[in-house]
Amino acid sequence: MIDIPSMQRAGTNAVKAIIDDVIAEKLDVEKQISSSKITFRIADLGCSVGLNTFIAMQNIIDAMQQKYQSQGFASHMPEFQVFFNDHTSNDFNTLFASLPQRRSYFATRVPGSFHDRLFPESSLHFVHSSYALQWLSKLPEELLNKNSAAWNKGRVHHASAPDEVAQAYTAQFAKDITTFLDGRAKELVVGGLMVLIMPGIPNGIPHSSSATGLMFDFLGHCLMDMAKEVS
């Protein structure tokens, strides 16, 4: 069985050094403090309910604090506000009950789909999303049409499916990522930063041979066997 939270934790740990370098190189501290002491706003899109989101947010804040201190602006350190976002069905009560008691930020929950606008224009300084963008906004309509070549009967995933099925998922992802990026382009301040972590496989590797493909194939067979027993 694949341990999804552990995979997400590994992804968070793997990109920590990259985030540190990006903030050290790209964050314009002097431009931010020239106007007034600001509140630095960070959004974690698709936060779910686990502890990984807290680790990721603290990593970002630690890197920002280090940037201010290294350039001699410790006295101008901003306050931090973190927006935890996920669908309205997400268990935000469990998430906020787990909030670290000693934290260096104000926490806010923002329910809603990140495929739509969530924040006012030019209001975010940093956007983070980990292992969330691979989930589509909706199921491609072709998969529900029995007369379509992309009808995905007996499967819960596109692994081992005909090419038409994968193409339908690809087309839907293209629409979703476009609306996602359009929304973030409006919500980020000029010079804002964004880090997106997504699972992937090397070119040329069949989806049916990937770890996630094998997992969903197995899950699909289990669900089909259960459905047959009920019927």
Short mmCIF file of C-alpha atoms in Angstrom, two decimals, residues 1 22-23 44-45 71 106 149 185:
data_model
loop_
_atom_site.label_atom_id
_atom_site.label_comp_id
_atom_site.label_asym_id
_atom_site.label_seq_id
_atom_site.Cartn_x
_atom_site.Cartn_y
_atom_site.Cartn_z
CA MET A 1 0.00 0.00 0.00
CA VAL A 22 14.00 31.09 -4.57
CA ILE A 23 13.10 33.30 -1.63
CA ASP A 44 -1.74 26.86 0.75
CA LEU A 45 -4.16 25.63 -1.91
CA GLN A 71 19.84 41.77 4.67
CA PHE A 106 -2.21 34.12 11.84
CA ALA A 149 -14.57 5.96 -27.33
CA ALA A 185 -2.10 35.78 -11.83
#
